[in-house]
Amino acid sequence: MRIIKSLLWIVLVLFISAATARDLPDKTRTPGVANPNVTQDNIKQTVCVSGWTKTIRPATSYTNKLKLEQIKEYGYKDTNPKNYEEDHLISLQLGGHPTDPKNLWPQPYNQQCGARIKDVVETRLKRLMCDGKLSLVEAQKAIATNWVAAYRTYVNREGCPALEDDQ
């Protein structure tokens, strides 16, 4: 019985990993990079200040060019850049590096755990961090390691909502 339970657990873990793998960036290309100018000691003067991210957000000319390059690198079949957000894995509001290509990737919009859903967990983690309930490093690790798992932990344990077309 113990062996069967162990096998079922392994199958469940593999199923969840496979289901979310397409929602996550390639860890080699996009491991996530923190902004060295944001520290736990200065979050109240940086990321926790409303509008602060606007002061460091890269120009769209930079991110649009990078998006086109990365769509090719990632080997996406859909090459229409309008279907992707050039997203910071560690978001700017969590102290992510604004321009390092290893913190940016073309995240598809049209998938269950797409770009707009990731925005929700980013904001939740920022609130927890700015309220002192989560450290900067903990928030960065949660989002960079597996943002879908972070969504389940901090937003909805059921996971990402279904796409409107799927309902």
PDB file of N, CA, C and O in Angstrom, residues 34-102:
ATOM      1  N   ALA A  34      17.859  39.714  -9.781  1.00  0.00           N
ATOM      2  CA  ALA A  34      17.423  40.785  -8.885  1.00  0.00           C
ATOM      3  C   ALA A  34      18.151  42.084  -9.212  1.00  0.00           C
ATOM      4  O   ALA A  34      19.270  42.083  -9.724  1.00  0.00           O
ATOM      5  N   ASN A  35      17.506  43.181  -8.905  1.00  0.00           N
ATOM      6  CA  ASN A  35      18.088  44.508  -9.060  1.00  0.00           C
ATOM      7  C   ASN A  35      19.007  44.751  -7.860  1.00  0.00           C
ATOM      8  O   ASN A  35      18.537  44.783  -6.723  1.00  0.00           O
ATOM      9  N   PRO A  36      20.311  44.930  -8.068  1.00  0.00           N
ATOM     10  CA  PRO A  36      21.230  45.122  -6.934  1.00  0.00           C
ATOM     11  C   PRO A  36      20.977  46.418  -6.167  1.00  0.00           C
ATOM     12  O   PRO A  36      21.438  46.562  -5.037  1.00  0.00           O
ATOM     13  N   ASN A  37      20.194  47.329  -6.761  1.00  0.00           N
ATOM     14  CA  ASN A  37      19.889  48.595  -6.088  1.00  0.00           C
ATOM     15  C   ASN A  37      18.698  48.502  -5.135  1.00  0.00           C
ATOM     16  O   ASN A  37      18.371  49.482  -4.462  1.00  0.00           O
ATOM     17  N   VAL A  38      18.042  47.349  -5.111  1.00  0.00           N
ATOM     18  CA  VAL A  38      16.907  47.147  -4.200  1.00  0.00           C
ATOM     19  C   VAL A  38      17.332  46.138  -3.145  1.00  0.00           C
ATOM     20  O   VAL A  38      17.748  45.030  -3.462  1.00  0.00           O
ATOM     21  N   THR A  39      17.240  46.558  -1.888  1.00  0.00           N
ATOM     22  CA  THR A  39      17.610  45.689  -0.766  1.00  0.00           C
ATOM     23  C   THR A  39      16.483  45.676   0.262  1.00  0.00           C
ATOM     24  O   THR A  39      15.590  46.531   0.225  1.00  0.00           O
ATOM     25  N   GLN A  40      16.561  44.739   1.174  1.00  0.00           N
ATOM     26  CA  GLN A  40      15.575  44.694   2.249  1.00  0.00           C
ATOM     27  C   GLN A  40      15.573  46.014   3.027  1.00  0.00           C
ATOM     28  O   GLN A  40      14.518  46.498   3.421  1.00  0.00           O
ATOM     29  N   ASP A  41      16.745  46.596   3.187  1.00  0.00           N
ATOM     30  CA  ASP A  41      16.853  47.847   3.951  1.00  0.00           C
ATOM     31  C   ASP A  41      16.228  49.049   3.257  1.00  0.00           C
ATOM     32  O   ASP A  41      15.895  50.027   3.924  1.00  0.00           O
ATOM     33  N   ASN A  42      16.085  49.002   1.917  1.00  0.00           N
ATOM     34  CA  ASN A  42      15.547  50.192   1.253  1.00  0.00           C
ATOM     35  C   ASN A  42      14.211  49.967   0.541  1.00  0.00           C
ATOM     36  O   ASN A  42      13.787  50.815  -0.253  1.00  0.00           O
ATOM     37  N   ILE A  43      13.514  48.863   0.811  1.00  0.00           N
ATOM     38  CA  ILE A  43      12.253  48.613   0.101  1.00  0.00           C
ATOM     39  C   ILE A  43      11.204  49.692   0.373  1.00  0.00           C
ATOM     40  O   ILE A  43      10.394  49.995  -0.490  1.00  0.00           O
ATOM     41  N   LYS A  44      11.222  50.308   1.542  1.00  0.00           N
ATOM     42  CA  LYS A  44      10.236  51.358   1.852  1.00  0.00           C
ATOM     43  C   LYS A  44      10.498  52.624   1.033  1.00  0.00           C
ATOM     44  O   LYS A  44       9.616  53.461   0.875  1.00  0.00           O
ATOM     45  N   GLN A  45      11.705  52.766   0.508  1.00  0.00           N
ATOM     46  CA  GLN A  45      12.050  53.912  -0.338  1.00  0.00           C
ATOM     47  C   GLN A  45      12.067  53.550  -1.824  1.00  0.00           C
ATOM     48  O   GLN A  45      12.242  54.420  -2.671  1.00  0.00           O
ATOM     49  N   THR A  46      11.908  52.279  -2.143  1.00  0.00           N
ATOM     50  CA  THR A  46      11.959  51.844  -3.534  1.00  0.00           C
ATOM     51  C   THR A  46      10.658  51.124  -3.893  1.00  0.00           C
ATOM     52  O   THR A  46       9.656  51.780  -4.152  1.00  0.00           O
ATOM     53  N   VAL A  47      10.656  49.825  -3.889  1.00  0.00           N
ATOM     54  CA  VAL A  47       9.530  49.038  -4.406  1.00  0.00           C
ATOM     55  C   VAL A  47       8.205  49.287  -3.688  1.00  0.00           C
ATOM     56  O   VAL A  47       7.144  49.126  -4.290  1.00  0.00           O
ATOM     57  N   CYS A  48       8.242  49.699  -2.442  1.00  0.00           N
ATOM     58  CA  CYS A  48       6.999  49.933  -1.702  1.00  0.00           C
ATOM     59  C   CYS A  48       6.427  51.324  -1.930  1.00  0.00           C
ATOM     60  O   CYS A  48       5.353  51.645  -1.404  1.00  0.00           O
ATOM     61  N   VAL A  49       7.107  52.143  -2.715  1.00  0.00           N
ATOM     62  CA  VAL A  49       6.620  53.483  -3.038  1.00  0.00           C
ATOM     63  C   VAL A  49       5.779  53.389  -4.310  1.00  0.00           C
ATOM     64  O   VAL A  49       6.251  52.894  -5.342  1.00  0.00           O
ATOM     65  N   SER A  50       4.545  53.859  -4.232  1.00  0.00           N
ATOM     66  CA  SER A  50       3.658  53.843  -5.399  1.00  0.00           C
ATOM     67  C   SER A  50       4.304  54.605  -6.557  1.00  0.00           C
ATOM     68  O   SER A  50       4.781  55.722  -6.385  1.00  0.00           O
ATOM     69  N   GLY A  51       4.325  53.973  -7.727  1.00  0.00           N
ATOM     70  CA  GLY A  51       4.879  54.602  -8.919  1.00  0.00           C
ATOM     71  C   GLY A  51       6.380  54.440  -9.098  1.00  0.00           C
ATOM     72  O   GLY A  51       6.931  54.865 -10.111  1.00  0.00           O
ATOM     73  N   TRP A  52       7.050  53.819  -8.136  1.00  0.00           N
ATOM     74  CA  TRP A  52       8.509  53.689  -8.223  1.00  0.00           C
ATOM     75  C   TRP A  52       8.942  52.905  -9.459  1.00  0.00           C
ATOM     76  O   TRP A  52       9.937  53.252 -10.102  1.00  0.00           O
ATOM     77  N   THR A  53       8.204  51.870  -9.825  1.00  0.00           N
ATOM     78  CA  THR A  53       8.631  51.046 -10.958  1.00  0.00           C
ATOM     79  C   THR A  53       8.671  51.841 -12.263  1.00  0.00           C
ATOM     80  O   THR A  53       9.454  51.526 -13.155  1.00  0.00           O
ATOM     81  N   LYS A  54       7.845  52.883 -12.368  1.00  0.00           N
ATOM     82  CA  LYS A  54       7.870  53.713 -13.577  1.00  0.00           C
ATOM     83  C   LYS A  54       9.225  54.386 -13.753  1.00  0.00           C
ATOM     84  O   LYS A  54       9.631  54.675 -14.870  1.00  0.00           O
ATOM     85  N   THR A  55       9.925  54.610 -12.669  1.00  0.00           N
ATOM     86  CA  THR A  55      11.212  55.302 -12.742  1.00  0.00           C
ATOM     87  C   THR A  55      12.333  54.405 -13.261  1.00  0.00           C
ATOM     88  O   THR A  55      13.387  54.921 -13.637  1.00  0.00           O
ATOM     89  N   ILE A  56      12.106  53.099 -13.268  1.00  0.00           N
ATOM     90  CA  ILE A  56      13.163  52.178 -13.711  1.00  0.00           C
ATOM     91  C   ILE A  56      12.744  51.284 -14.876  1.00  0.00           C
ATOM     92  O   ILE A  56      13.563  50.532 -15.390  1.00  0.00           O
ATOM     93  N   ARG A  57      11.479  51.394 -15.290  1.00  0.00           N
ATOM     94  CA  ARG A  57      10.985  50.520 -16.364  1.00  0.00           C
ATOM     95  C   ARG A  57      11.753  50.810 -17.649  1.00  0.00           C
ATOM     96  O   ARG A  57      11.913  51.963 -18.033  1.00  0.00           O
ATOM     97  N   PRO A  58      12.238  49.755 -18.332  1.00  0.00           N
ATOM     98  CA  PRO A  58      12.980  49.979 -19.572  1.00  0.00           C
ATOM     99  C   PRO A  58      12.071  50.490 -20.694  1.00  0.00           C
ATOM    100  O   PRO A  58      10.860  50.254 -20.679  1.00  0.00           O
ATOM    101  N   ALA A  59      12.673  51.141 -21.646  1.00  0.00           N
ATOM    102  CA  ALA A  59      11.939  51.663 -22.799  1.00  0.00           C
ATOM    103  C   ALA A  59      11.339  50.516 -23.606  1.00  0.00           C
ATOM    104  O   ALA A  59      11.949  49.446 -23.731  1.00  0.00           O
ATOM    105  N   THR A  60      10.159  50.734 -24.176  1.00  0.00           N
ATOM    106  CA  THR A  60       9.535  49.690 -24.992  1.00  0.00           C
ATOM    107  C   THR A  60      10.371  49.374 -26.228  1.00  0.00           C
ATOM    108  O   THR A  60      10.307  48.254 -26.734  1.00  0.00           O
ATOM    109  N   SER A  61      11.150  50.337 -26.710  1.00  0.00           N
ATOM    110  CA  SER A  61      12.022  50.041 -27.849  1.00  0.00           C
ATOM    111  C   SER A  61      13.017  48.928 -27.476  1.00  0.00           C
ATOM    112  O   SER A  61      13.325  48.058 -28.298  1.00  0.00           O
ATOM    113  N   TYR A  62      13.491  48.936 -26.242  1.00  0.00           N
ATOM    114  CA  TYR A  62      14.405  47.885 -25.769  1.00  0.00           C
ATOM    115  C   TYR A  62      13.666  46.557 -25.603  1.00  0.00           C
ATOM    116  O   TYR A  62      14.093  45.523 -26.117  1.00  0.00           O
ATOM    117  N   THR A  63      12.534  46.583 -24.898  1.00  0.00           N
ATOM    118  CA  THR A  63      11.832  45.328 -24.620  1.00  0.00           C
ATOM    119  C   THR A  63      11.196  44.732 -25.873  1.00  0.00           C
ATOM    120  O   THR A  63      11.145  43.510 -26.007  1.00  0.00           O
ATOM    121  N   ASN A  64      10.720  45.565 -26.798  1.00  0.00           N
ATOM    122  CA  ASN A  64      10.140  45.028 -28.036  1.00  0.00           C
ATOM    123  C   ASN A  64      11.195  44.323 -28.884  1.00  0.00           C
ATOM    124  O   ASN A  64      10.937  43.262 -29.449  1.00  0.00           O
ATOM    125  N   LYS A  65      12.375  44.900 -28.976  1.00  0.00           N
ATOM    126  CA  LYS A  65      13.472  44.268 -29.730  1.00  0.00           C
ATOM    127  C   LYS A  65      13.868  42.940 -29.069  1.00  0.00           C
ATOM    128  O   LYS A  65      14.022  41.918 -29.732  1.00  0.00           O
ATOM    129  N   LEU A  66      14.004  42.968 -27.742  1.00  0.00           N
ATOM    130  CA  LEU A  66      14.362  41.767 -27.005  1.00  0.00           C
ATOM    131  C   LEU A  66      13.281  40.692 -27.155  1.00  0.00           C
ATOM    132  O   LEU A  66      13.586  39.507 -27.315  1.00  0.00           O
ATOM    133  N   LYS A  67      12.024  41.106 -27.123  1.00  0.00           N
ATOM    134  CA  LYS A  67      10.919  40.150 -27.272  1.00  0.00           C
ATOM    135  C   LYS A  67      11.024  39.393 -28.589  1.00  0.00           C
ATOM    136  O   LYS A  67      10.893  38.169 -28.616  1.00  0.00           O
ATOM    137  N   LEU A  68      11.281  40.101 -29.675  1.00  0.00           N
ATOM    138  CA  LEU A  68      11.408  39.452 -30.983  1.00  0.00           C
ATOM    139  C   LEU A  68      12.552  38.445 -30.993  1.00  0.00           C
ATOM    140  O   LEU A  68      12.413  37.328 -31.507  1.00  0.00           O
ATOM    141  N   GLU A  69      13.685  38.825 -30.407  1.00  0.00           N
ATOM    142  CA  GLU A  69      14.839  37.926 -30.332  1.00  0.00           C
ATOM    143  C   GLU A  69      14.508  36.690 -29.500  1.00  0.00           C
ATOM    144  O   GLU A  69      14.834  35.561 -29.876  1.00  0.00           O
ATOM    145  N   GLN A  70      13.864  36.920 -28.355  1.00  0.00           N
ATOM    146  CA  GLN A  70      13.592  35.811 -27.447  1.00  0.00           C
ATOM    147  C   GLN A  70      12.480  34.886 -27.953  1.00  0.00           C
ATOM    148  O   GLN A  70      12.502  33.692 -27.655  1.00  0.00           O
ATOM    149  N   ILE A  71      11.527  35.410 -28.699  1.00  0.00           N
ATOM    150  CA  ILE A  71      10.498  34.541 -29.296  1.00  0.00           C
ATOM    151  C   ILE A  71      11.189  33.500 -30.184  1.00  0.00           C
ATOM    152  O   ILE A  71      10.838  32.321 -30.164  1.00  0.00           O
ATOM    153  N   LYS A  72      12.197  33.936 -30.922  1.00  0.00           N
ATOM    154  CA  LYS A  72      12.962  33.005 -31.759  1.00  0.00           C
ATOM    155  C   LYS A  72      13.761  32.036 -30.889  1.00  0.00           C
ATOM    156  O   LYS A  72      13.767  30.831 -31.129  1.00  0.00           O
ATOM    157  N   GLU A  73      14.475  32.570 -29.878  1.00  0.00           N
ATOM    158  CA  GLU A  73      15.286  31.726 -28.996  1.00  0.00           C
ATOM    159  C   GLU A  73      14.446  30.662 -28.303  1.00  0.00           C
ATOM    160  O   GLU A  73      14.886  29.526 -28.136  1.00  0.00           O
ATOM    161  N   TYR A  74      13.252  31.050 -27.875  1.00  0.00           N
ATOM    162  CA  TYR A  74      12.373  30.112 -27.181  1.00  0.00           C
ATOM    163  C   TYR A  74      11.737  29.100 -28.143  1.00  0.00           C
ATOM    164  O   TYR A  74      11.170  28.106 -27.720  1.00  0.00           O
ATOM    165  N   GLY A  75      11.795  29.377 -29.435  1.00  0.00           N
ATOM    166  CA  GLY A  75      11.240  28.462 -30.419  1.00  0.00           C
ATOM    167  C   GLY A  75       9.722  28.425 -30.424  1.00  0.00           C
ATOM    168  O   GLY A  75       9.120  27.416 -30.792  1.00  0.00           O
ATOM    169  N   TYR A  76       9.097  29.522 -30.052  1.00  0.00           N
ATOM    170  CA  TYR A  76       7.635  29.570 -30.068  1.00  0.00           C
ATOM    171  C   TYR A  76       7.127  29.452 -31.503  1.00  0.00           C
ATOM    172  O   TYR A  76       7.665  30.083 -32.412  1.00  0.00           O
ATOM    173  N   LYS A  77       6.096  28.648 -31.698  1.00  0.00           N
ATOM    174  CA  LYS A  77       5.485  28.511 -33.025  1.00  0.00           C
ATOM    175  C   LYS A  77       4.755  29.793 -33.410  1.00  0.00           C
ATOM    176  O   LYS A  77       4.791  30.222 -34.557  1.00  0.00           O
ATOM    177  N   ASP A  78       4.060  30.378 -32.447  1.00  0.00           N
ATOM    178  CA  ASP A  78       3.387  31.665 -32.669  1.00  0.00           C
ATOM    179  C   ASP A  78       4.447  32.757 -32.554  1.00  0.00           C
ATOM    180  O   ASP A  78       5.013  32.970 -31.486  1.00  0.00           O
ATOM    181  N   THR A  79       4.725  33.427 -33.641  1.00  0.00           N
ATOM    182  CA  THR A  79       5.768  34.452 -33.636  1.00  0.00           C
ATOM    183  C   THR A  79       5.209  35.876 -33.636  1.00  0.00           C
ATOM    184  O   THR A  79       5.956  36.827 -33.811  1.00  0.00           O
ATOM    185  N   ASN A  80       3.908  36.012 -33.427  1.00  0.00           N
ATOM    186  CA  ASN A  80       3.295  37.339 -33.369  1.00  0.00           C
ATOM    187  C   ASN A  80       3.605  37.978 -32.011  1.00  0.00           C
ATOM    188  O   ASN A  80       3.106  37.514 -30.984  1.00  0.00           O
ATOM    189  N   PRO A  81       4.412  39.034 -31.985  1.00  0.00           N
ATOM    190  CA  PRO A  81       4.799  39.637 -30.710  1.00  0.00           C
ATOM    191  C   PRO A  81       3.630  40.196 -29.902  1.00  0.00           C
ATOM    192  O   PRO A  81       3.725  40.327 -28.686  1.00  0.00           O
ATOM    193  N   LYS A  82       2.503  40.475 -30.554  1.00  0.00           N
ATOM    194  CA  LYS A  82       1.327  40.997 -29.840  1.00  0.00           C
ATOM    195  C   LYS A  82       0.722  39.959 -28.899  1.00  0.00           C
ATOM    196  O   LYS A  82      -0.041  40.298 -28.004  1.00  0.00           O
ATOM    197  N   ASN A  83       1.084  38.694 -29.102  1.00  0.00           N
ATOM    198  CA  ASN A  83       0.540  37.622 -28.271  1.00  0.00           C
ATOM    199  C   ASN A  83       1.383  37.345 -27.032  1.00  0.00           C
ATOM    200  O   ASN A  83       1.136  36.366 -26.323  1.00  0.00           O
ATOM    201  N   TYR A  84       2.375  38.209 -26.788  1.00  0.00           N
ATOM    202  CA  TYR A  84       3.294  38.025 -25.667  1.00  0.00           C
ATOM    203  C   TYR A  84       3.521  39.330 -24.922  1.00  0.00           C
ATOM    204  O   TYR A  84       3.496  40.409 -25.505  1.00  0.00           O
ATOM    205  N   GLU A  85       3.769  39.199 -23.647  1.00  0.00           N
ATOM    206  CA  GLU A  85       4.265  40.315 -22.843  1.00  0.00           C
ATOM    207  C   GLU A  85       5.733  40.025 -22.570  1.00  0.00           C
ATOM    208  O   GLU A  85       6.077  38.925 -22.140  1.00  0.00           O
ATOM    209  N   GLU A  86       6.595  40.995 -22.841  1.00  0.00           N
ATOM    210  CA  GLU A  86       8.004  40.822 -22.471  1.00  0.00           C
ATOM    211  C   GLU A  86       8.036  41.071 -20.963  1.00  0.00           C
ATOM    212  O   GLU A  86       8.006  42.213 -20.503  1.00  0.00           O
ATOM    213  N   ASP A  87       8.028  39.986 -20.218  1.00  0.00           N
ATOM    214  CA  ASP A  87       7.786  40.040 -18.780  1.00  0.00           C
ATOM    215  C   ASP A  87       9.070  39.867 -17.975  1.00  0.00           C
ATOM    216  O   ASP A  87       9.953  39.098 -18.348  1.00  0.00           O
ATOM    217  N   HIS A  88       9.110  40.571 -16.871  1.00  0.00           N
ATOM    218  CA  HIS A  88      10.200  40.385 -15.908  1.00  0.00           C
ATOM    219  C   HIS A  88       9.840  39.183 -15.045  1.00  0.00           C
ATOM    220  O   HIS A  88       8.771  39.179 -14.417  1.00  0.00           O
ATOM    221  N   LEU A  89      10.688  38.166 -15.013  1.00  0.00           N
ATOM    222  CA  LEU A  89      10.403  37.017 -14.150  1.00  0.00           C
ATOM    223  C   LEU A  89      10.301  37.490 -12.709  1.00  0.00           C
ATOM    224  O   LEU A  89       9.304  37.257 -12.036  1.00  0.00           O
ATOM    225  N   ILE A  90      11.359  38.144 -12.211  1.00  0.00           N
ATOM    226  CA  ILE A  90      11.242  38.822 -10.916  1.00  0.00           C
ATOM    227  C   ILE A  90      10.756  40.220 -11.276  1.00  0.00           C
ATOM    228  O   ILE A  90      11.499  41.019 -11.862  1.00  0.00           O
ATOM    229  N   SER A  91       9.509  40.478 -10.995  1.00  0.00           N
ATOM    230  CA  SER A  91       8.907  41.736 -11.429  1.00  0.00           C
ATOM    231  C   SER A  91       9.621  42.937 -10.812  1.00  0.00           C
ATOM    232  O   SER A  91      10.274  42.830  -9.770  1.00  0.00           O
ATOM    233  N   LEU A  92       9.464  44.081 -11.460  1.00  0.00           N
ATOM    234  CA  LEU A  92      10.068  45.308 -10.948  1.00  0.00           C
ATOM    235  C   LEU A  92       9.550  45.621  -9.552  1.00  0.00           C
ATOM    236  O   LEU A  92      10.295  46.098  -8.697  1.00  0.00           O
ATOM    237  N   GLN A  93       8.287  45.317  -9.308  1.00  0.00           N
ATOM    238  CA  GLN A  93       7.716  45.605  -7.989  1.00  0.00           C
ATOM    239  C   GLN A  93       8.231  44.659  -6.898  1.00  0.00           C
ATOM    240  O   GLN A  93       8.025  44.908  -5.723  1.00  0.00           O
ATOM    241  N   LEU A  94       8.939  43.609  -7.315  1.00  0.00           N
ATOM    242  CA  LEU A  94       9.576  42.713  -6.346  1.00  0.00           C
ATOM    243  C   LEU A  94      11.096  42.852  -6.378  1.00  0.00           C
ATOM    244  O   LEU A  94      11.819  41.980  -5.908  1.00  0.00           O
ATOM    245  N   GLY A  95      11.559  43.940  -6.976  1.00  0.00           N
ATOM    246  CA  GLY A  95      12.995  44.187  -6.997  1.00  0.00           C
ATOM    247  C   GLY A  95      13.728  43.429  -8.077  1.00  0.00           C
ATOM    248  O   GLY A  95      14.900  43.095  -7.921  1.00  0.00           O
ATOM    249  N   GLY A  96      13.065  43.174  -9.211  1.00  0.00           N
ATOM    250  CA  GLY A  96      13.718  42.504 -10.325  1.00  0.00           C
ATOM    251  C   GLY A  96      14.559  43.470 -11.141  1.00  0.00           C
ATOM    252  O   GLY A  96      14.285  44.675 -11.173  1.00  0.00           O
ATOM    253  N   HIS A  97      15.566  42.926 -11.793  1.00  0.00           N
ATOM    254  CA  HIS A  97      16.435  43.761 -12.634  1.00  0.00           C
ATOM    255  C   HIS A  97      15.636  44.241 -13.845  1.00  0.00           C
ATOM    256  O   HIS A  97      14.991  43.450 -14.524  1.00  0.00           O
ATOM    257  N   PRO A  98      15.677  45.543 -14.135  1.00  0.00           N
ATOM    258  CA  PRO A  98      14.853  46.076 -15.214  1.00  0.00           C
ATOM    259  C   PRO A  98      15.282  45.692 -16.626  1.00  0.00           C
ATOM    260  O   PRO A  98      14.422  45.518 -17.497  1.00  0.00           O
ATOM    261  N   THR A  99      16.578  45.525 -16.885  1.00  0.00           N
ATOM    262  CA  THR A  99      17.022  45.334 -18.269  1.00  0.00           C
ATOM    263  C   THR A  99      17.809  44.059 -18.539  1.00  0.00           C
ATOM    264  O   THR A  99      18.093  43.762 -19.694  1.00  0.00           O
ATOM    265  N   ASP A 100      18.174  43.318 -17.536  1.00  0.00           N
ATOM    266  CA  ASP A 100      18.962  42.104 -17.762  1.00  0.00           C
ATOM    267  C   ASP A 100      18.109  41.080 -18.526  1.00  0.00           C
ATOM    268  O   ASP A 100      17.042  40.677 -18.046  1.00  0.00           O
ATOM    269  N   PRO A 101      18.555  40.652 -19.721  1.00  0.00           N
ATOM    270  CA  PRO A 101      17.783  39.673 -20.493  1.00  0.00           C
ATOM    271  C   PRO A 101      17.512  38.376 -19.737  1.00  0.00           C
ATOM    272  O   PRO A 101      16.554  37.668 -20.057  1.00  0.00           O
ATOM    273  N   LYS A 102      18.306  38.057 -18.736  1.00  0.00           N
ATOM    274  CA  LYS A 102      18.068  36.838 -17.959  1.00  0.00           C
ATOM    275  C   LYS A 102      16.931  37.022 -16.944  1.00  0.00           C
ATOM    276  O   LYS A 102      16.570  36.099 -16.224  1.00  0.00           O
TER     277      LYS A 102
END
